[in-house]
Amino acid sequence: MIVKPKVYFTKEITPQKVIEMYEVLKKPLKGKVAVKVHSGEKGNTNFLRPEFLKPMVEHVKGTIVECNTAYPGARNTTEKHKKLMEEHGWSKYFKVDILDAESDITLEIPDGLLIKKNFIGKNTKSYDSCLVISHFKGHQMGGFGGALKQLSIGFGSSAGKSYQHSGGKTADQSIVWSNTCSDKEFKEAMADGAYSVVKFFKGNMAFINLMVNISIDCDCNGKAKPPCMKDIGILSSTDPVALDKACLDLIYNSDDPGKKELIQRIESLLGPHIIESSVRLGFGSDDYELINIDNL
């Protein structure tokens, strides 16, 4: 009998509840723990705040990790990115590691759907396990952003981001925006990228999605639109595909009228295709068991 992956849910949104959502997974992260977050582009007001995540990061004795971007802004060089992480408060509370500060490494994906390799920060090799904390929201190219986007674009070095955005055409960040691929191809490249990172950590991962400040735009947008929906809650799983699918289902099943704008963003960019592609790659399932811990 196939056992469905478990996705846990709570409506209560507090720092302590984040810890509880991690503990319920019964997946203790060992060794040196990377905590992958989105540092937030300069000007963005929707990103998860370091003060809120402080108890969780301290609970796993983690290091905040990020990678540089592949587009002009305040995070496309290590120097600028570190400065912004100080401005946003990350460096005040945590040790921060820009994974591709020095260089990157290549992850081979022989069975990838579209790309056969991915590039991630060299410093990733320093970590034994990883907690991925994602702000679930829309995205101006991915349709939506959650755990899979964090694994793919989020973990990609500047070269890795360029390679995924271009569907494997180039790893040169200076020309990536003239070499973007189709929406369908991009989701497949993202799935490939996420797959490569999951394989890299050999299952030593846990995932938490926070459905708060739900805008149609990503935290990488310095002029992101304000939230279009009310906060929904916190979800966690050891399966990033099931986790993102559960978040999508909560959006679609919501009675919040603001969901119309978000769903339009998701569907116009073929966002759900990353779920379908990830299932094809076999590193997660879109058939899950949702467990509301508020009812336990």
mmCIF file of C-alpha atoms in Angstrom:
data_model
loop_
_atom_site.group_PDB
_atom_site.id
_atom_site.type_symbol
_atom_site.label_atom_id
_atom_site.label_comp_id
_atom_site.label_asym_id
_atom_site.label_seq_id
_atom_site.Cartn_x
_atom_site.Cartn_y
_atom_site.Cartn_z
ATOM 1 C CA MET A 1 0.000 0.000 0.000
ATOM 2 C CA ILE A 2 1.289 3.437 -0.948
ATOM 3 C CA VAL A 3 1.481 5.731 2.067
ATOM 4 C CA LYS A 4 0.537 9.316 1.293
ATOM 5 C CA PRO A 5 2.955 11.981 2.513
ATOM 6 C CA LYS A 6 1.668 13.921 5.497
ATOM 7 C CA VAL A 7 1.204 17.679 5.358
ATOM 8 C CA TYR A 8 0.508 19.383 8.681
ATOM 9 C CA PHE A 9 -1.537 22.566 9.002
ATOM 10 C CA THR A 10 -2.378 25.150 11.637
ATOM 11 C CA LYS A 11 -4.267 28.433 11.446
ATOM 12 C CA GLU A 12 -2.265 29.823 14.356
ATOM 13 C CA ILE A 13 0.619 31.975 13.174
ATOM 14 C CA THR A 14 3.178 32.546 15.933
ATOM 15 C CA PRO A 15 6.940 31.958 16.274
ATOM 16 C CA GLN A 16 6.299 29.125 18.725
ATOM 17 C CA LYS A 17 3.833 27.500 16.342
ATOM 18 C CA VAL A 18 6.526 27.410 13.646
ATOM 19 C CA ILE A 19 8.639 25.305 16.006
ATOM 20 C CA GLU A 20 5.670 23.046 16.712
ATOM 21 C CA MET A 21 5.128 22.571 12.981
ATOM 22 C CA TYR A 22 8.746 21.478 12.663
ATOM 23 C CA GLU A 23 8.610 19.144 15.650
ATOM 24 C CA VAL A 24 5.452 17.397 14.451
ATOM 25 C CA LEU A 25 7.425 16.138 11.433
ATOM 26 C CA LYS A 26 9.599 14.000 13.736
ATOM 27 C CA LYS A 27 12.477 14.699 11.379
ATOM 28 C CA PRO A 28 15.337 16.035 13.508
ATOM 29 C CA LEU A 29 17.913 17.806 11.376
ATOM 30 C CA LYS A 30 21.405 16.816 12.410
ATOM 31 C CA GLY A 31 24.906 18.160 11.993
ATOM 32 C CA LYS A 32 25.410 21.626 10.560
ATOM 33 C CA VAL A 33 21.958 22.916 9.628
ATOM 34 C CA ALA A 34 21.315 25.363 6.788
ATOM 35 C CA VAL A 35 18.111 27.378 7.107
ATOM 36 C CA LYS A 36 17.066 28.574 3.649
ATOM 37 C CA VAL A 37 14.970 31.729 3.657
ATOM 38 C CA HIS A 38 14.243 34.569 1.243
ATOM 39 C CA SER A 39 16.094 37.664 2.428
ATOM 40 C CA GLY A 40 13.644 39.996 0.634
ATOM 41 C CA GLU A 41 14.524 42.452 -2.130
ATOM 42 C CA LYS A 42 15.135 46.066 -1.186
ATOM 43 C CA GLY A 43 11.780 47.833 -0.995
ATOM 44 C CA ASN A 44 9.765 44.653 -0.460
ATOM 45 C CA THR A 45 7.462 44.739 2.571
ATOM 46 C CA ASN A 46 5.990 41.225 2.453
ATOM 47 C CA PHE A 47 8.991 39.001 3.243
ATOM 48 C CA LEU A 48 9.187 36.939 6.444
ATOM 49 C CA ARG A 49 10.864 38.882 9.215
ATOM 50 C CA PRO A 50 13.969 37.553 11.005
ATOM 51 C CA GLU A 51 12.492 38.455 14.399
ATOM 52 C CA PHE A 52 9.575 36.121 13.735
ATOM 53 C CA LEU A 53 11.815 33.239 12.652
ATOM 54 C CA LYS A 54 14.427 33.728 15.374
ATOM 55 C CA PRO A 55 13.069 31.064 17.791
ATOM 56 C CA MET A 56 12.866 28.479 14.976
ATOM 57 C CA VAL A 57 16.374 29.130 13.684
ATOM 58 C CA GLU A 58 17.781 28.984 17.207
ATOM 59 C CA HIS A 59 15.851 25.771 17.854
ATOM 60 C CA VAL A 60 17.811 23.952 15.120
ATOM 61 C CA LYS A 61 21.005 25.932 15.778
ATOM 62 C CA GLY A 62 20.904 26.887 12.124
ATOM 63 C CA THR A 63 22.758 29.242 9.821
ATOM 64 C CA ILE A 64 20.717 31.471 7.512
ATOM 65 C CA VAL A 65 21.692 30.761 3.912
ATOM 66 C CA GLU A 66 20.932 32.632 0.703
ATOM 67 C CA CYS A 67 22.268 32.942 -2.853
ATOM 68 C CA ASN A 68 22.860 35.957 -5.052
ATOM 69 C CA THR A 69 20.362 36.899 -7.737
ATOM 70 C CA ALA A 70 20.730 36.956 -11.516
ATOM 71 C CA TYR A 71 19.111 40.335 -12.116
ATOM 72 C CA PRO A 72 19.997 43.936 -11.247
ATOM 73 C CA GLY A 73 19.054 44.948 -7.723
ATOM 74 C CA ALA A 74 20.323 44.949 -4.163
ATOM 75 C CA ARG A 75 21.157 41.230 -4.056
ATOM 76 C CA ASN A 76 23.079 40.467 -7.274
ATOM 77 C CA THR A 77 26.524 40.728 -5.679
ATOM 78 C CA THR A 78 27.728 39.317 -2.377
ATOM 79 C CA GLU A 79 28.713 42.756 -1.091
ATOM 80 C CA LYS A 80 25.299 44.278 -1.807
ATOM 81 C CA HIS A 81 23.441 41.192 -0.609
ATOM 82 C CA LYS A 82 25.250 41.180 2.738
ATOM 83 C CA LYS A 83 24.494 44.867 3.165
ATOM 84 C CA LEU A 84 20.791 44.299 2.514
ATOM 85 C CA MET A 85 20.685 41.354 4.906
ATOM 86 C CA GLU A 86 22.044 43.695 7.553
ATOM 87 C CA GLU A 87 19.402 46.300 6.683
ATOM 88 C CA HIS A 88 16.639 43.683 6.859
ATOM 89 C CA GLY A 89 17.868 42.435 10.227
ATOM 90 C CA TRP A 90 19.088 38.948 9.311
ATOM 91 C CA SER A 91 22.689 39.611 10.342
ATOM 92 C CA LYS A 92 21.549 41.116 13.632
ATOM 93 C CA TYR A 93 20.150 37.803 14.843
ATOM 94 C CA PHE A 94 21.918 35.089 12.868
ATOM 95 C CA LYS A 95 25.063 33.920 11.220
ATOM 96 C CA VAL A 96 24.478 34.507 7.514
ATOM 97 C CA ASP A 97 26.081 32.582 4.654
ATOM 98 C CA ILE A 98 25.821 33.684 1.011
ATOM 99 C CA LEU A 99 26.339 30.247 -0.484
ATOM 100 C CA ASP A 100 27.757 31.405 -3.819
ATOM 101 C CA ALA A 101 29.935 34.170 -2.355
ATOM 102 C CA GLU A 102 33.080 32.520 -3.701
ATOM 103 C CA SER A 103 31.934 30.222 -6.477
ATOM 104 C CA ASP A 104 29.473 27.470 -7.289
ATOM 105 C CA ILE A 105 29.397 23.734 -7.842
ATOM 106 C CA THR A 106 27.676 21.720 -10.532
ATOM 107 C CA LEU A 107 24.968 19.164 -9.744
ATOM 108 C CA GLU A 108 24.404 16.661 -12.533
ATOM 109 C CA ILE A 109 20.786 15.805 -13.404
ATOM 110 C CA PRO A 110 21.049 12.968 -15.964
ATOM 111 C CA ASP A 111 17.317 12.250 -15.730
ATOM 112 C CA GLY A 112 16.242 15.906 -15.767
ATOM 113 C CA LEU A 113 13.159 16.795 -17.773
ATOM 114 C CA LEU A 114 14.741 19.844 -19.420
ATOM 115 C CA ILE A 115 18.116 20.675 -17.887
ATOM 116 C CA LYS A 116 20.778 18.076 -17.173
ATOM 117 C CA LYS A 117 22.758 20.086 -14.640
ATOM 118 C CA ASN A 118 22.290 22.797 -12.043
ATOM 119 C CA PHE A 119 24.599 25.257 -10.321
ATOM 120 C CA ILE A 120 24.407 25.938 -6.585
ATOM 121 C CA GLY A 121 26.635 27.825 -4.173
ATOM 122 C CA LYS A 122 29.919 26.144 -3.250
ATOM 123 C CA ASN A 123 29.287 26.732 0.458
ATOM 124 C CA THR A 124 26.305 24.368 0.355
ATOM 125 C CA LYS A 125 28.812 21.551 0.761
ATOM 126 C CA SER A 126 29.436 22.777 4.320
ATOM 127 C CA TYR A 127 25.980 21.688 5.530
ATOM 128 C CA ASP A 128 24.663 18.291 6.600
ATOM 129 C CA SER A 129 20.947 19.092 6.560
ATOM 130 C CA CYS A 130 18.552 21.861 5.635
ATOM 131 C CA LEU A 131 15.357 23.474 6.888
ATOM 132 C CA VAL A 132 13.577 25.311 4.073
ATOM 133 C CA ILE A 133 11.284 28.054 5.375
ATOM 134 C CA SER A 134 9.216 29.543 2.576
ATOM 135 C CA HIS A 135 6.809 32.428 2.289
ATOM 136 C CA PHE A 136 4.005 31.099 0.080
ATOM 137 C CA LYS A 137 2.780 33.754 -2.363
ATOM 138 C CA GLY A 138 2.458 34.523 -6.049
ATOM 139 C CA HIS A 139 5.417 34.988 -8.367
ATOM 140 C CA GLN A 140 5.788 37.145 -11.460
ATOM 141 C CA MET A 141 7.507 34.369 -13.459
ATOM 142 C CA GLY A 142 6.830 31.142 -11.570
ATOM 143 C CA GLY A 143 3.128 31.786 -10.971
ATOM 144 C CA PHE A 144 3.583 30.976 -7.302
ATOM 145 C CA GLY A 145 6.510 30.587 -4.946
ATOM 146 C CA GLY A 146 6.824 28.082 -2.129
ATOM 147 C CA ALA A 147 9.161 25.262 -1.159
ATOM 148 C CA LEU A 148 9.861 24.194 -4.750
ATOM 149 C CA LYS A 149 10.808 27.711 -5.778
ATOM 150 C CA GLN A 150 13.122 27.960 -2.766
ATOM 151 C CA LEU A 151 14.787 24.686 -3.752
ATOM 152 C CA SER A 152 15.187 25.625 -7.396
ATOM 153 C CA ILE A 153 15.687 29.344 -7.977
ATOM 154 C CA GLY A 154 16.387 30.004 -4.298
ATOM 155 C CA PHE A 155 19.267 27.547 -4.015
ATOM 156 C CA GLY A 156 20.584 28.345 -7.469
ATOM 157 C CA SER A 157 23.723 30.430 -7.612
ATOM 158 C CA SER A 158 23.612 33.409 -9.960
ATOM 159 C CA ALA A 159 24.655 30.992 -12.705
ATOM 160 C CA GLY A 160 22.079 28.434 -11.580
ATOM 161 C CA LYS A 161 19.281 30.999 -11.622
ATOM 162 C CA SER A 162 20.307 32.067 -15.127
ATOM 163 C CA TYR A 163 20.510 28.474 -16.309
ATOM 164 C CA GLN A 164 17.030 27.642 -15.052
ATOM 165 C CA HIS A 165 15.446 30.866 -16.309
ATOM 166 C CA SER A 166 16.897 30.245 -19.764
ATOM 167 C CA GLY A 167 15.899 26.579 -19.843
ATOM 168 C CA GLY A 168 19.533 25.524 -20.031
ATOM 169 C CA LYS A 169 20.573 27.990 -22.743
ATOM 170 C CA THR A 170 23.018 30.008 -20.663
ATOM 171 C CA ALA A 171 24.513 30.392 -17.206
ATOM 172 C CA ASP A 172 25.610 33.952 -17.977
ATOM 173 C CA GLN A 173 23.571 36.265 -15.752
ATOM 174 C CA SER A 174 24.356 39.273 -17.942
ATOM 175 C CA ILE A 175 22.298 37.938 -20.847
ATOM 176 C CA VAL A 176 19.747 35.707 -19.179
ATOM 177 C CA TRP A 177 16.782 38.010 -19.671
ATOM 178 C CA SER A 178 17.185 37.867 -23.440
ATOM 179 C CA ASN A 179 17.288 34.089 -23.277
ATOM 180 C CA THR A 180 14.263 33.187 -21.168
ATOM 181 C CA CYS A 181 12.363 30.029 -22.058
ATOM 182 C CA SER A 182 8.628 29.333 -22.289
ATOM 183 C CA ASP A 183 6.492 29.207 -19.148
ATOM 184 C CA LYS A 184 6.144 25.429 -19.502
ATOM 185 C CA GLU A 185 9.886 24.919 -19.942
ATOM 186 C CA PHE A 186 10.677 27.201 -17.018
ATOM 187 C CA LYS A 187 8.545 25.135 -14.647
ATOM 188 C CA GLU A 188 10.284 21.971 -15.854
ATOM 189 C CA ALA A 189 13.703 23.564 -15.362
ATOM 190 C CA MET A 190 12.653 24.647 -11.869
ATOM 191 C CA ALA A 191 11.497 21.122 -11.064
ATOM 192 C CA ASP A 192 14.835 19.793 -12.283
ATOM 193 C CA GLY A 193 16.672 22.324 -10.127
ATOM 194 C CA ALA A 194 14.623 21.462 -7.046
ATOM 195 C CA TYR A 195 15.177 17.759 -7.683
ATOM 196 C CA SER A 196 18.949 18.243 -7.806
ATOM 197 C CA VAL A 197 18.996 19.984 -4.404
ATOM 198 C CA VAL A 198 16.798 17.334 -2.759
ATOM 199 C CA LYS A 199 19.181 14.667 -4.047
ATOM 200 C CA PHE A 200 22.167 16.670 -2.814
ATOM 201 C CA PHE A 201 20.882 16.661 0.780
ATOM 202 C CA LYS A 202 19.947 12.965 0.558
ATOM 203 C CA GLY A 203 16.650 13.399 2.359
ATOM 204 C CA ASN A 204 18.079 15.378 5.274
ATOM 205 C CA MET A 205 15.546 18.162 4.789
ATOM 206 C CA ALA A 206 12.353 19.541 6.311
ATOM 207 C CA PHE A 207 9.986 22.134 4.860
ATOM 208 C CA ILE A 208 7.759 24.825 6.342
ATOM 209 C CA ASN A 209 5.507 27.147 4.315
ATOM 210 C CA LEU A 210 3.974 30.257 5.853
ATOM 211 C CA MET A 211 0.820 31.474 4.119
ATOM 212 C CA VAL A 212 0.980 35.070 5.310
ATOM 213 C CA ASN A 213 1.147 38.420 3.471
ATOM 214 C CA ILE A 214 -0.107 36.602 0.379
ATOM 215 C CA SER A 215 0.631 38.895 -2.554
ATOM 216 C CA ILE A 216 0.535 37.990 -6.236
ATOM 217 C CA ASP A 217 4.200 39.045 -6.355
ATOM 218 C CA CYS A 218 7.331 37.427 -4.950
ATOM 219 C CA ASP A 219 9.578 38.794 -2.214
ATOM 220 C CA CYS A 220 12.184 39.336 -4.946
ATOM 221 C CA ASN A 221 10.020 42.213 -6.231
ATOM 222 C CA GLY A 222 10.986 45.501 -4.606
ATOM 223 C CA LYS A 223 7.625 46.951 -5.595
ATOM 224 C CA ALA A 224 5.435 43.939 -4.864
ATOM 225 C CA LYS A 225 1.707 44.467 -4.618
ATOM 226 C CA PRO A 226 0.199 44.370 -1.131
ATOM 227 C CA PRO A 227 -1.436 41.124 0.052
ATOM 228 C CA CYS A 228 -4.599 40.166 -1.842
ATOM 229 C CA MET A 229 -5.790 37.541 0.641
ATOM 230 C CA LYS A 230 -6.052 37.170 4.385
ATOM 231 C CA ASP A 231 -3.420 35.057 6.145
ATOM 232 C CA ILE A 232 -4.202 31.331 6.040
ATOM 233 C CA GLY A 233 -1.720 29.584 8.329
ATOM 234 C CA ILE A 234 1.428 27.480 8.530
ATOM 235 C CA LEU A 235 2.055 24.158 6.799
ATOM 236 C CA SER A 236 4.919 21.675 7.113
ATOM 237 C CA SER A 237 6.016 18.429 5.510
ATOM 238 C CA THR A 238 9.016 16.329 4.594
ATOM 239 C CA ASP A 239 7.677 16.325 1.006
ATOM 240 C CA PRO A 240 8.076 19.718 -0.721
ATOM 241 C CA VAL A 241 5.800 18.754 -3.610
ATOM 242 C CA ALA A 242 2.935 17.709 -1.344
ATOM 243 C CA LEU A 243 3.497 20.833 0.748
ATOM 244 C CA ASP A 244 3.185 23.239 -2.184
ATOM 245 C CA LYS A 245 0.220 21.304 -3.584
ATOM 246 C CA ALA A 246 -1.557 21.583 -0.220
ATOM 247 C CA CYS A 247 -0.963 25.347 -0.208
ATOM 248 C CA LEU A 248 -2.368 25.641 -3.724
ATOM 249 C CA ASP A 249 -5.415 23.619 -2.712
ATOM 250 C CA LEU A 250 -6.012 25.923 0.265
ATOM 251 C CA ILE A 251 -5.929 28.900 -2.103
ATOM 252 C CA TYR A 252 -8.359 27.323 -4.555
ATOM 253 C CA ASN A 253 -10.722 26.170 -1.794
ATOM 254 C CA SER A 254 -10.670 29.483 0.068
ATOM 255 C CA ASP A 255 -13.766 31.678 0.266
ATOM 256 C CA ASP A 256 -11.550 34.782 0.208
ATOM 257 C CA PRO A 257 -12.519 36.881 -2.848
ATOM 258 C CA GLY A 258 -8.892 37.954 -3.196
ATOM 259 C CA LYS A 259 -8.011 34.478 -4.408
ATOM 260 C CA LYS A 260 -9.269 35.358 -7.900
ATOM 261 C CA GLU A 261 -6.355 37.700 -8.529
ATOM 262 C CA LEU A 262 -3.818 35.197 -7.203
ATOM 263 C CA ILE A 263 -5.264 32.258 -9.148
ATOM 264 C CA GLN A 264 -5.163 34.342 -12.315
ATOM 265 C CA ARG A 265 -1.469 34.981 -11.702
ATOM 266 C CA ILE A 266 -0.798 31.306 -10.979
ATOM 267 C CA GLU A 267 -2.651 29.941 -13.988
ATOM 268 C CA SER A 268 -1.534 32.581 -16.486
ATOM 269 C CA LEU A 269 2.062 31.436 -15.935
ATOM 270 C CA LEU A 270 1.296 27.691 -15.778
ATOM 271 C CA GLY A 271 2.378 27.617 -12.133
ATOM 272 C CA PRO A 272 0.909 24.156 -11.361
ATOM 273 C CA HIS A 273 3.167 22.624 -14.021
ATOM 274 C CA ILE A 274 6.051 22.625 -11.539
ATOM 275 C CA ILE A 275 3.982 20.300 -9.347
ATOM 276 C CA GLU A 276 3.257 18.006 -12.304
ATOM 277 C CA SER A 277 6.906 18.058 -13.360
ATOM 278 C CA SER A 278 8.162 17.308 -9.852
ATOM 279 C CA VAL A 279 5.824 14.318 -9.612
ATOM 280 C CA ARG A 280 7.215 13.061 -12.933
ATOM 281 C CA LEU A 281 10.729 13.308 -11.526
ATOM 282 C CA GLY A 282 9.623 11.241 -8.545
ATOM 283 C CA PHE A 283 10.885 13.307 -5.636
ATOM 284 C CA GLY A 284 7.454 14.099 -4.228
ATOM 285 C CA SER A 285 3.743 13.451 -4.486
ATOM 286 C CA ASP A 286 0.690 15.583 -5.230
ATOM 287 C CA ASP A 287 -1.507 13.099 -3.334
ATOM 288 C CA TYR A 288 -1.180 13.860 0.363
ATOM 289 C CA GLU A 289 -2.880 13.587 3.747
ATOM 290 C CA LEU A 290 -3.648 16.967 5.322
ATOM 291 C CA ILE A 291 -3.534 16.903 9.115
ATOM 292 C CA ASN A 292 -4.900 19.900 10.991
ATOM 293 C CA ILE A 293 -2.966 19.955 14.268
ATOM 294 C CA ASP A 294 -5.474 22.422 15.709
ATOM 295 C CA ASN A 295 -7.910 19.515 15.888
ATOM 296 C CA LEU A 296 -5.536 17.084 17.618
#
